Coordinates of C-alpha atoms in Angstrom, one line a residue:
M1 CA -30.7 18.4 24.4
I2 CA -34.1 16.6 24.9
K3 CA -33.9 13.2 26.5
I4 CA -35.8 10.2 25.0
F5 CA -37.2 7.6 27.3
S6 CA -38.6 4.1 26.5
I7 CA -42.3 3.1 26.7
N8 CA -41.8 1.4 30.1
E9 CA -40.2 4.6 31.5
I10 CA -43.1 6.7 30.2
L11 CA -45.6 4.3 31.7
D12 CA -43.8 4.2 35.0
A13 CA -43.6 8.0 35.2
T14 CA -47.3 8.3 34.3
N15 CA -48.3 5.8 36.8
N16 CA -46.3 7.5 39.5
F17 CA -47.8 11.0 39.2
L18 CA -51.4 9.6 38.6
K19 CA -51.1 7.5 41.7
K20 CA -50.0 10.5 43.8
K21 CA -53.0 12.4 42.5
N22 CA -55.5 9.7 43.4
E23 CA -54.1 7.2 45.8
K24 CA -57.4 5.4 46.3
K25 CA -57.7 4.6 42.5
I26 CA -55.2 1.9 41.4
K27 CA -56.8 0.7 38.2
F28 CA -57.1 3.0 35.1
E29 CA -60.3 3.2 33.2
E30 CA -59.9 2.5 29.5
S31 CA -61.4 4.9 27.0
K32 CA -64.3 3.5 25.1
N33 CA -63.7 5.6 22.1
P34 CA -59.9 5.8 21.4
L35 CA -59.0 8.7 19.2
V36 CA -57.2 8.6 15.9
L37 CA -54.0 10.5 15.3
N38 CA -55.5 13.8 14.0
D39 CA -58.7 13.9 16.0
T40 CA -58.7 17.6 16.9
S41 CA -62.1 17.6 18.7
V42 CA -60.8 15.2 21.3
D43 CA -57.7 17.3 21.7
H44 CA -59.9 20.3 22.5
K45 CA -61.9 18.2 24.9
N46 CA -58.7 17.1 26.6
E47 CA -57.7 20.7 27.0
N48 CA -60.7 21.2 29.3
N49 CA -59.5 18.1 31.4
S50 CA -55.9 19.1 31.3
L51 CA -53.4 18.2 34.0
T52 CA -52.6 20.5 36.8
L53 CA -49.4 22.6 36.6
E54 CA -47.6 20.3 39.1
D55 CA -48.7 17.2 37.2
R56 CA -47.8 18.7 33.9
Q57 CA -44.3 19.6 35.2
K58 CA -43.9 16.1 36.6
F59 CA -45.0 14.6 33.3
R60 CA -42.7 16.9 31.3
K61 CA -39.9 15.9 33.6
A62 CA -40.7 12.2 33.2
L63 CA -40.6 12.6 29.4
G64 CA -37.4 14.5 29.5
L65 CA -39.1 17.8 28.4
D66 CA -38.1 19.7 31.6
Q67 CA -34.5 20.2 32.3
G68 CA -33.8 21.8 35.7
N69 CA -36.4 24.3 36.7
K70 CA -37.1 25.6 33.2
Q71 CA -40.7 25.5 31.7
V72 CA -40.5 23.9 28.2
D73 CA -43.6 24.1 26.1
V74 CA -44.7 20.7 24.7
E75 CA -45.3 22.0 21.2
K76 CA -41.8 23.5 21.2
A77 CA -40.4 20.2 22.4
I78 CA -42.3 18.5 19.6
K79 CA -40.8 20.9 17.1
D80 CA -37.3 20.3 18.5
K81 CA -37.9 16.6 18.4
S82 CA -39.1 16.9 14.8
S83 CA -36.0 18.8 13.8
E84 CA -33.9 16.1 15.5
K85 CA -36.0 13.5 13.8
S86 CA -35.3 15.0 10.4
S87 CA -31.5 15.0 11.2
F88 CA -31.8 11.4 12.4
R89 CA -33.6 10.6 9.1
K90 CA -30.8 12.3 7.1
D91 CA -28.2 10.2 8.9
N92 CA -30.3 7.2 8.4
E93 CA -30.5 7.8 4.7
T94 CA -26.8 8.4 4.6
L95 CA -26.1 5.1 6.3
N96 CA -28.7 3.0 4.5
H97 CA -27.7 3.3 0.8
L98 CA -29.8 0.4 -0.3
S99 CA -33.1 1.5 1.4
N100 CA -36.2 1.8 -0.9
N101 CA -38.4 4.8 -1.2
R102 CA -39.9 5.6 2.1
T103 CA -43.4 6.1 0.6
L104 CA -43.4 2.4 -0.5
L105 CA -43.8 0.6 2.8
S106 CA -43.2 -3.2 2.8
I107 CA -45.4 -5.6 4.6
E108 CA -43.1 -5.8 7.6
E109 CA -43.0 -2.0 7.9
K110 CA -46.8 -1.8 7.7
K111 CA -47.0 -4.4 10.5
E112 CA -44.5 -2.4 12.5
K113 CA -46.5 0.8 11.9
N114 CA -49.7 -0.9 13.0
N115 CA -48.0 -2.2 16.1
R116 CA -46.7 1.2 16.9
E117 CA -50.2 2.7 16.5
K118 CA -51.6 0.0 18.9
I119 CA -48.9 0.9 21.4
V120 CA -49.7 4.6 21.1
D121 CA -53.4 3.8 21.6
E122 CA -52.7 1.7 24.7
I123 CA -50.5 4.4 26.2
Y124 CA -53.1 7.0 25.3
K125 CA -55.7 5.0 27.1
V126 CA -53.5 4.4 30.1
I127 CA -52.7 8.1 30.7
K128 CA -56.4 9.0 30.3
K129 CA -55.8 11.1 27.1
K130 CA -54.0 13.8 29.1
V131 CA -51.1 13.9 26.6
R132 CA -51.7 14.3 22.9
K133 CA -51.5 11.1 20.9
S134 CA -49.3 13.0 18.4
T135 CA -46.8 13.7 21.2
I136 CA -46.7 10.0 22.2
K137 CA -46.3 9.0 18.6
V138 CA -43.5 11.5 18.0
I139 CA -41.7 10.2 21.1
L140 CA -42.1 6.6 20.0
D141 CA -41.0 7.4 16.5
Q142 CA -38.0 9.2 17.9
Q143 CA -37.2 6.3 20.1
T144 CA -37.6 3.9 17.2
E145 CA -35.3 6.0 15.0
I146 CA -32.7 6.2 17.8
N147 CA -32.8 2.5 18.3
N148 CA -32.5 1.9 14.6
L149 CA -29.6 4.3 14.5
K150 CA -28.0 2.6 17.5
N151 CA -28.4 -0.7 15.7
K152 CA -26.8 0.6 12.5
I153 CA -24.1 2.3 14.5
S154 CA -23.5 -1.0 16.2
E155 CA -23.3 -2.8 12.9
L156 CA -21.0 -0.1 11.5
R157 CA -18.8 -0.5 14.6
K158 CA -18.7 -4.3 14.0
I159 CA -17.8 -3.6 10.4
E160 CA -15.2 -1.1 11.6
Y161 CA -13.9 -3.6 14.0
K162 CA -13.6 -6.2 11.3
N163 CA -11.9 -3.7 9.0
L164 CA -9.5 -2.8 11.8
K165 CA -8.8 -6.5 12.4
A166 CA -8.3 -7.0 8.7
N167 CA -6.1 -3.9 8.5
K168 CA -4.1 -5.2 11.5
H169 CA -3.7 -8.6 9.8
L170 CA -2.6 -6.8 6.6
K171 CA -0.2 -4.6 8.5
N172 CA 1.3 -7.8 10.1
E173 CA 1.6 -9.4 6.7
I174 CA 3.2 -6.2 5.3
A175 CA 5.6 -6.1 8.2
T176 CA 6.4 -9.8 7.6
L177 CA 6.9 -9.1 3.9
I178 CA 9.2 -6.1 4.7
N179 CA 11.2 -8.3 7.1
N180 CA 11.5 -11.0 4.5
E181 CA 12.5 -8.4 1.9
K182 CA 15.2 -7.1 4.3
I183 CA 16.4 -10.7 4.9
L184 CA 16.5 -11.4 1.1
N185 CA 18.3 -8.1 0.5
F186 CA 20.8 -9.0 3.2
K187 CA 21.4 -12.4 1.7
L188 CA 21.6 -10.9 -1.8
E189 CA 24.2 -8.5 -0.5
E190 CA 26.1 -11.3 1.0
F191 CA 25.9 -13.3 -2.3
K192 CA 27.1 -10.2 -4.2
N193 CA 30.0 -9.8 -1.9
K194 CA 30.9 -13.5 -2.2
L195 CA 30.6 -13.2 -6.0
D196 CA 32.8 -10.1 -6.0
S197 CA 35.4 -11.9 -3.9
S198 CA 35.3 -15.0 -6.1
I199 CA 35.7 -12.8 -9.2
K200 CA 38.6 -11.0 -7.6
K201 CA 40.2 -14.3 -6.7
E202 CA 39.6 -15.6 -10.2
Y203 CA 41.3 -12.5 -11.6
E204 CA 44.3 -13.0 -9.3
L205 CA 44.5 -16.7 -10.3
N206 CA 44.3 -15.7 -13.9
S207 CA 47.1 -13.2 -13.4
K208 CA 49.2 -15.8 -11.6
N209 CA 48.5 -18.3 -14.4
E210 CA 49.6 -15.8 -17.0
D211 CA 52.8 -15.1 -15.0
L212 CA 53.4 -18.9 -14.8
E213 CA 52.7 -19.3 -18.5
N214 CA 55.2 -16.5 -19.3
S215 CA 57.8 -18.1 -17.0
L216 CA 57.2 -21.4 -18.6
K217 CA 57.7 -19.8 -22.1
E218 CA 60.9 -18.3 -20.8
L219 CA 62.1 -21.6 -19.5
E220 CA 61.2 -23.3 -22.7
N221 CA 63.2 -20.6 -24.6
S222 CA 66.1 -21.0 -22.2
L223 CA 65.9 -24.8 -22.6
S224 CA 65.9 -24.4 -26.3
L225 CA 69.0 -22.2 -26.1
T226 CA 70.6 -24.7 -23.7
K227 CA 70.0 -27.5 -26.2
D228 CA 71.5 -25.4 -29.0
E229 CA 74.5 -24.6 -26.8
N230 CA 74.8 -28.3 -25.9
A231 CA 74.7 -29.2 -29.6
K232 CA 77.4 -26.7 -30.3
L233 CA 79.5 -28.0 -27.4
E234 CA 79.1 -31.5 -28.6
K235 CA 80.3 -30.5 -32.0
N236 CA 83.2 -28.7 -30.5
Y237 CA 84.0 -31.8 -28.4
L238 CA 83.9 -34.0 -31.4
S239 CA 86.2 -31.7 -33.2
I240 CA 88.6 -31.5 -30.3
Q241 CA 88.4 -35.3 -29.9
S242 CA 89.3 -35.7 -33.6
Q243 CA 92.2 -33.3 -33.3
L244 CA 93.4 -35.1 -30.1
D245 CA 93.3 -38.4 -32.0
K246 CA 95.4 -36.8 -34.7
F247 CA 97.9 -35.5 -32.1
I248 CA 98.1 -39.0 -30.6
V249 CA 98.8 -40.5 -34.0
N250 CA 101.4 -37.9 -34.7
E251 CA 103.0 -38.4 -31.3
K252 CA 103.1 -42.2 -32.0
N253 CA 104.7 -41.5 -35.4
L254 CA 107.2 -39.2 -33.8
I255 CA 108.1 -41.8 -31.2
D256 CA 108.5 -44.5 -33.9
S257 CA 110.6 -42.1 -35.9
N258 CA 112.8 -41.3 -32.9
K259 CA 113.3 -45.0 -32.2
N260 CA 114.3 -45.5 -35.9
I261 CA 116.7 -42.6 -35.6
E262 CA 118.2 -44.0 -32.4
N263 CA 118.6 -47.4 -34.0
N264 CA 120.3 -45.8 -37.0
I265 CA 122.6 -43.9 -34.7
L266 CA 123.5 -47.1 -32.8
I267 CA 124.2 -48.9 -36.0
L268 CA 126.4 -46.1 -37.3
T269 CA 128.2 -46.0 -34.0
N270 CA 128.8 -49.7 -34.0
T271 CA 129.9 -49.6 -37.6
K272 CA 132.4 -46.8 -36.9
N273 CA 133.9 -48.6 -33.9
S274 CA 134.4 -51.8 -35.8

């Protein structure tokens, strides 16, 4: 995996190995005629003034193009970087659904592009054109793409954090609703049990009331029978009382008759004796 360094790291690394090569010279001479991106003539000229093997290795190591003791060709590194750049761009296109056509650059993008070209020119001047401008541009583009992706990943993480927070809040609300539902179900079950108990008691009371009503009817019937019996007994009593009165009258008549008989006997006896 090729490492990507920032502009400051590239400048620091370049200054370090250039200072070692020429300790007496501290200031760098600026090029009077800076090259454009695709100036092949200067590239060929730079090949004649190329760095030594040691300096090239140091520069490759500073740019992250040399891992361990392996010799990695710059062009191969650029191709690898380009392939990574294309993958980054695909990821960028996936993440940015609302981006406009890349061929239509906005004013801010044009300004940013101009600023990047100025930075490339400055770095190109500082390192005395010993590294191709296209290589510097690719590294800067890669770094910019990585920074953009990092920013977008950071934004996505923020969104994800917000979503997780919202999901946690929703889970808490769902848990609260579930608990409330359990409480309501428990209370509803209690109410049902009380209602069933009340219905059962009401049924028992209705049964008792029916029994009492039946007993009351029986008592009423018995009372009616008792009244009838009392009426009959009263009639019998009156009848007996009438007969008793008759017996008393007859007895009185008998007593009177006996008295008359006794008087008559006395009279007869007295008459006979005289």
